[in-house]
Amino acid sequence: MSLKKIAVLISGGGSNLQALIDKVHKKSAVIDIVISDEEDAYGLIRAKNNDIETKVISTKSYSSREEFCTALMEEIDKRDISLIVLAGFMKILSKDFMHHFKEKVINIHPSLIPSFCGKGYYGIKVHEKAIEYGVKLSGATVHFADEKADNGPIIIQKSVEVKSDDTPKKLQDRILKIEHEILPKAVELFCEDRIEINERMVVIKDNKGEVI
Ligand code: GAR
């Protein structure tokens, strides 16, 4: 059976994209295209270094978010894509986009959702807020994306302890390490048809189809 094709959307460094390239690409899925909304995103170089097609679709070229999202949709629709992975993609996608690709979009967020997520919580800001609040645990979440930011059913979460001498950067670095484990794992589970969505509950099955 041929591997499922995925599209990865990025905005920056692309360390999560790199984890997908190292752990998933040509093993449990094929990264068919990497799309960035930022032309200088380092993740584009990571993709090119691995002969993966890239495309820049910038909000600057469109007069509204809807038009920008339609361009993204059209690019993805040209291909036979089974899954869209938001790997550090910093734009909020339109309702139409989410409707069009219902249950086919997953996102990685650097906190334990529903803490420190939603509008205004992205990148280093998430870790600044977690430290400011004084939480003892933080972590990362991979979830299905829906019409609301950081809201859809959770696939995998993993926690890390927050230390008293943590800076946002130190915490970010530790959390990125677990992001690089759980994002490839979630993509693998999806591409092996081992995920079922039951309302808000994501059910994961083993290789034999048994619920785990
Ligand atoms: C990651 O920490 C990702 O979880 C976060 O941006 C970073 C991107 O890093 N995403 C969000 O904050 C989305 N709300 P990367 O470009 O090195 O993968």
Tab-separated table of C-alpha atoms and ligand atoms in Angstrom:
chain	number	residue	atom	x	y	z
A	1	MET	CA	0.000	0.000	0.000
A	2	SER	CA	1.338	3.450	-0.848
A	3	LEU	CA	2.080	5.907	1.937
A	4	LYS	CA	-0.390	8.695	2.677
A	5	LYS	CA	0.618	12.174	1.556
A	6	ILE	CA	0.752	15.007	4.065
A	7	ALA	CA	1.137	18.777	3.788
A	8	VAL	CA	3.085	20.606	6.501
A	9	LEU	CA	2.354	24.286	7.168
A	10	ILE	CA	5.040	26.342	8.923
A	11	SER	CA	5.903	29.936	9.749
A	12	GLY	CA	9.409	29.763	11.202
A	13	GLY	CA	12.347	27.620	12.255
A	14	GLY	CA	10.679	24.349	11.459
A	15	SER	CA	12.241	22.146	14.152
A	16	ASN	CA	8.945	20.215	14.285
A	17	LEU	CA	9.085	19.871	10.503
A	18	GLN	CA	12.612	18.479	10.923
A	19	ALA	CA	11.298	15.900	13.412
A	20	LEU	CA	8.693	14.877	10.820
A	21	ILE	CA	11.352	14.641	8.119
A	22	ASP	CA	13.563	12.480	10.361
A	23	LYS	CA	10.915	10.216	11.865
A	24	VAL	CA	7.948	10.050	9.475
A	25	HIS	CA	8.931	11.075	5.928
A	26	LYS	CA	9.050	8.075	3.588
A	27	LYS	CA	8.442	5.770	6.581
A	28	SER	CA	4.801	6.138	7.629
A	29	ALA	CA	3.851	9.064	5.334
A	30	VAL	CA	5.255	11.229	2.573
A	31	ILE	CA	5.624	14.976	3.081
A	32	ASP	CA	4.279	16.085	-0.285
A	33	ILE	CA	4.630	19.820	0.273
A	34	VAL	CA	5.753	22.324	2.895
A	35	ILE	CA	3.886	25.620	2.777
A	36	SER	CA	5.070	28.691	4.655
A	37	ASP	CA	3.349	32.032	5.101
A	38	GLU	CA	6.784	33.605	5.731
A	39	GLU	CA	9.249	33.667	2.832
A	40	ASP	CA	12.311	33.629	5.088
A	41	ALA	CA	11.183	30.730	7.292
A	42	TYR	CA	14.188	28.487	7.953
A	43	GLY	CA	11.885	25.473	7.695
A	44	LEU	CA	11.784	26.051	3.916
A	45	ILE	CA	15.518	25.333	3.770
A	46	ARG	CA	15.044	22.178	5.834
A	47	ALA	CA	12.450	21.001	3.295
A	48	LYS	CA	14.630	21.881	0.284
A	49	ASN	CA	17.590	20.048	1.857
A	50	ASN	CA	15.414	16.951	1.783
A	51	ASP	CA	14.061	17.465	-1.762
A	52	ILE	CA	10.583	18.270	-0.498
A	53	GLU	CA	8.559	20.717	-2.586
A	54	THR	CA	7.966	24.107	-0.956
A	55	LYS	CA	5.620	26.998	-1.539
A	56	VAL	CA	5.286	30.418	0.076
A	57	ILE	CA	1.751	31.726	0.422
A	58	SER	CA	1.937	35.065	2.188
A	59	THR	CA	-0.937	36.996	3.730
A	60	LYS	CA	0.659	40.095	2.150
A	61	SER	CA	-0.505	38.957	-1.290
A	62	TYR	CA	-4.186	38.833	-0.298
A	63	SER	CA	-6.614	41.465	0.855
A	64	SER	CA	-8.332	39.275	3.458
A	65	ARG	CA	-7.733	36.220	5.624
A	66	GLU	CA	-10.481	34.424	3.683
A	67	GLU	CA	-8.663	34.976	0.367
A	68	PHE	CA	-5.369	33.840	1.910
A	69	CYS	CA	-7.030	30.680	3.243
A	70	THR	CA	-8.696	30.017	-0.119
A	71	ALA	CA	-5.263	30.136	-1.794
A	72	LEU	CA	-3.965	27.634	0.780
A	73	MET	CA	-6.993	25.412	0.197
A	74	GLU	CA	-6.521	25.507	-3.585
A	75	GLU	CA	-2.843	24.579	-3.310
A	76	ILE	CA	-3.605	21.632	-1.032
A	77	ASP	CA	-6.561	20.504	-3.153
A	78	LYS	CA	-4.285	20.136	-6.196
A	79	ARG	CA	-2.727	17.181	-4.382
A	80	ASP	CA	-4.060	14.006	-2.880
A	81	ILE	CA	-3.380	15.076	0.720
A	82	SER	CA	-4.669	12.945	3.625
A	83	LEU	CA	-3.459	15.134	6.479
A	84	ILE	CA	-2.469	18.762	7.019
A	85	VAL	CA	-0.007	19.321	9.859
A	86	LEU	CA	0.256	22.761	11.450
A	87	ALA	CA	3.856	22.659	12.694
A	88	GLY	CA	4.477	26.101	14.138
A	89	PHE	CA	2.059	27.749	11.697
A	90	MET	CA	1.143	31.097	13.241
A	91	LYS	CA	-1.890	32.176	11.202
A	92	ILE	CA	-5.440	31.409	12.275
A	93	LEU	CA	-7.248	29.541	9.516
A	94	SER	CA	-10.744	30.430	8.307
A	95	LYS	CA	-13.940	28.540	9.133
A	96	ASP	CA	-14.217	27.564	5.458
A	97	PHE	CA	-10.746	26.039	5.533
A	98	MET	CA	-11.533	24.041	8.672
A	99	HIS	CA	-14.855	22.909	7.266
A	100	HIS	CA	-13.271	21.884	3.990
A	101	PHE	CA	-10.606	19.779	5.730
A	102	LYS	CA	-12.699	18.632	8.702
A	103	GLU	CA	-10.823	16.095	10.884
A	104	LYS	CA	-7.843	16.286	8.524
A	105	VAL	CA	-5.879	19.072	10.238
A	106	ILE	CA	-3.697	18.578	13.307
A	107	ASN	CA	-1.821	21.184	15.300
A	108	ILE	CA	1.017	21.171	17.822
A	109	HIS	CA	0.767	23.623	20.696
A	110	PRO	CA	3.477	24.171	23.341
A	111	SER	CA	1.315	23.867	26.483
A	112	LEU	CA	-1.070	21.449	28.132
A	113	ILE	CA	-4.330	22.546	26.476
A	114	PRO	CA	-6.703	23.987	27.781
A	115	SER	CA	-4.063	26.002	29.689
A	116	PHE	CA	-2.136	28.814	28.003
A	117	CYS	CA	-3.745	28.507	24.595
A	118	GLY	CA	-6.077	30.383	22.259
A	119	LYS	CA	-5.760	33.886	20.860
A	120	GLY	CA	-2.427	35.551	21.669
A	121	TYR	CA	-0.771	32.358	22.954
A	122	TYR	CA	1.889	31.302	20.503
A	123	GLY	CA	5.627	30.566	20.483
A	124	ILE	CA	7.652	31.961	23.404
A	125	LYS	CA	4.628	33.904	24.751
A	126	VAL	CA	3.107	30.607	25.911
A	127	HIS	CA	6.141	29.844	28.085
A	128	GLU	CA	6.336	33.421	29.435
A	129	LYS	CA	2.727	33.105	30.603
A	130	ALA	CA	3.254	29.654	32.131
A	131	ILE	CA	6.245	30.888	34.176
A	132	GLU	CA	4.440	34.107	35.132
A	133	TYR	CA	1.517	32.032	36.437
A	134	GLY	CA	3.847	29.759	38.395
A	135	VAL	CA	2.590	26.404	37.116
A	136	LYS	CA	4.646	23.380	38.165
A	137	LEU	CA	3.825	21.406	35.029
A	138	SER	CA	3.640	22.444	31.400
A	139	GLY	CA	4.049	20.460	28.221
A	140	ALA	CA	2.830	20.043	24.685
A	141	THR	CA	-0.381	18.969	22.975
A	142	VAL	CA	-1.154	17.570	19.542
A	143	HIS	CA	-4.812	17.969	18.690
A	144	PHE	CA	-7.225	18.090	15.783
A	145	ALA	CA	-7.723	21.686	14.733
A	146	ASP	CA	-11.213	23.078	14.383
A	147	GLU	CA	-12.824	26.489	13.879
A	148	LYS	CA	-11.625	27.827	17.251
A	149	ALA	CA	-7.951	28.341	18.076
A	150	ASP	CA	-6.352	25.411	19.980
A	151	ASN	CA	-9.741	23.833	20.595
A	152	GLY	CA	-10.261	20.483	18.832
A	153	PRO	CA	-10.030	16.935	20.256
A	154	ILE	CA	-6.691	16.071	21.876
A	155	ILE	CA	-4.608	13.258	20.352
A	156	ILE	CA	-1.469	13.218	22.554
A	157	GLN	CA	-0.220	15.301	25.473
A	158	LYS	CA	3.044	15.070	27.361
A	159	SER	CA	4.140	17.082	30.376
A	160	VAL	CA	7.418	18.496	31.672
A	161	GLU	CA	8.176	19.910	35.119
A	162	VAL	CA	8.637	23.649	35.342
A	163	LYS	CA	11.726	24.408	37.456
A	164	SER	CA	12.041	27.401	39.765
A	165	ASP	CA	14.994	28.772	37.781
A	166	ASP	CA	13.374	28.277	34.365
A	167	THR	CA	13.410	31.098	31.859
A	168	PRO	CA	10.868	31.073	29.000
A	169	LYS	CA	13.686	30.041	26.638
A	170	LYS	CA	14.858	27.127	28.833
A	171	LEU	CA	11.287	25.879	29.223
A	172	GLN	CA	10.676	26.286	25.487
A	173	ASP	CA	13.767	24.199	24.681
A	174	ARG	CA	12.658	21.361	26.999
A	175	ILE	CA	9.117	21.417	25.633
A	176	LEU	CA	10.346	21.458	22.015
A	177	LYS	CA	12.094	18.140	22.707
A	178	ILE	CA	8.794	16.502	23.643
A	179	GLU	CA	7.036	18.194	20.712
A	180	HIS	CA	9.527	16.400	18.482
A	181	GLU	CA	8.367	13.070	19.982
A	182	ILE	CA	4.608	13.539	20.076
A	183	LEU	CA	4.035	15.257	16.716
A	184	PRO	CA	5.650	12.466	14.629
A	185	LYS	CA	3.849	9.902	16.808
A	186	ALA	CA	0.453	11.517	16.149
A	187	VAL	CA	1.115	11.725	12.397
A	188	GLU	CA	2.140	8.081	12.378
A	189	LEU	CA	-1.038	7.040	14.249
A	190	PHE	CA	-3.217	9.056	11.861
A	191	CYS	CA	-1.530	7.681	8.748
A	192	GLU	CA	-1.833	4.123	10.041
A	193	ASP	CA	-5.606	4.686	10.533
A	194	ARG	CA	-5.228	4.075	14.262
A	195	ILE	CA	-7.170	7.158	15.397
A	196	GLU	CA	-10.908	7.475	15.874
A	197	ILE	CA	-12.719	10.613	17.012
A	198	ASN	CA	-15.619	10.095	19.365
A	199	GLU	CA	-17.051	13.547	20.216
A	200	ARG	CA	-14.138	15.207	22.071
A	201	MET	CA	-12.461	11.900	22.869
A	202	VAL	CA	-9.738	10.599	20.554
A	203	VAL	CA	-9.495	6.814	20.674
A	204	ILE	CA	-6.150	5.250	19.747
A	205	LYS	CA	-5.884	1.649	18.611
A	206	ASP	CA	-2.960	-0.751	18.586
A	207	ASN	CA	-1.673	-2.502	15.442
A	208	LYS	CA	-4.408	-5.120	15.745
A	209	GLY	CA	-7.198	-2.526	15.957
A	210	GLU	CA	-7.700	-2.908	19.738
A	211	VAL	CA	-8.365	0.265	21.724
A	212	ILE	CA	-5.388	1.280	23.907
B	1	GAR	C1	6.579	25.254	18.484
B	1	GAR	O1	6.899	25.339	19.846
B	1	GAR	C2	5.074	25.086	18.294
B	1	GAR	O2	4.479	24.285	19.269
B	1	GAR	C3	4.615	26.506	18.432
B	1	GAR	O3	5.579	27.258	17.717
B	1	GAR	C4	6.837	26.586	17.785
B	1	GAR	C5	7.357	26.393	16.382
B	1	GAR	O4	8.656	25.854	16.404
B	1	GAR	N1	3.291	26.697	17.918
B	1	GAR	C6	2.432	27.557	18.436
B	1	GAR	O5	2.709	28.308	19.349
B	1	GAR	C7	1.060	27.553	17.786
B	1	GAR	N2	0.097	28.158	18.636
B	1	GAR	P1	9.313	25.194	15.127
B	1	GAR	O6	9.126	26.174	13.960
B	1	GAR	O7	10.760	25.041	15.501
B	1	GAR	O8	8.645	23.880	14.864
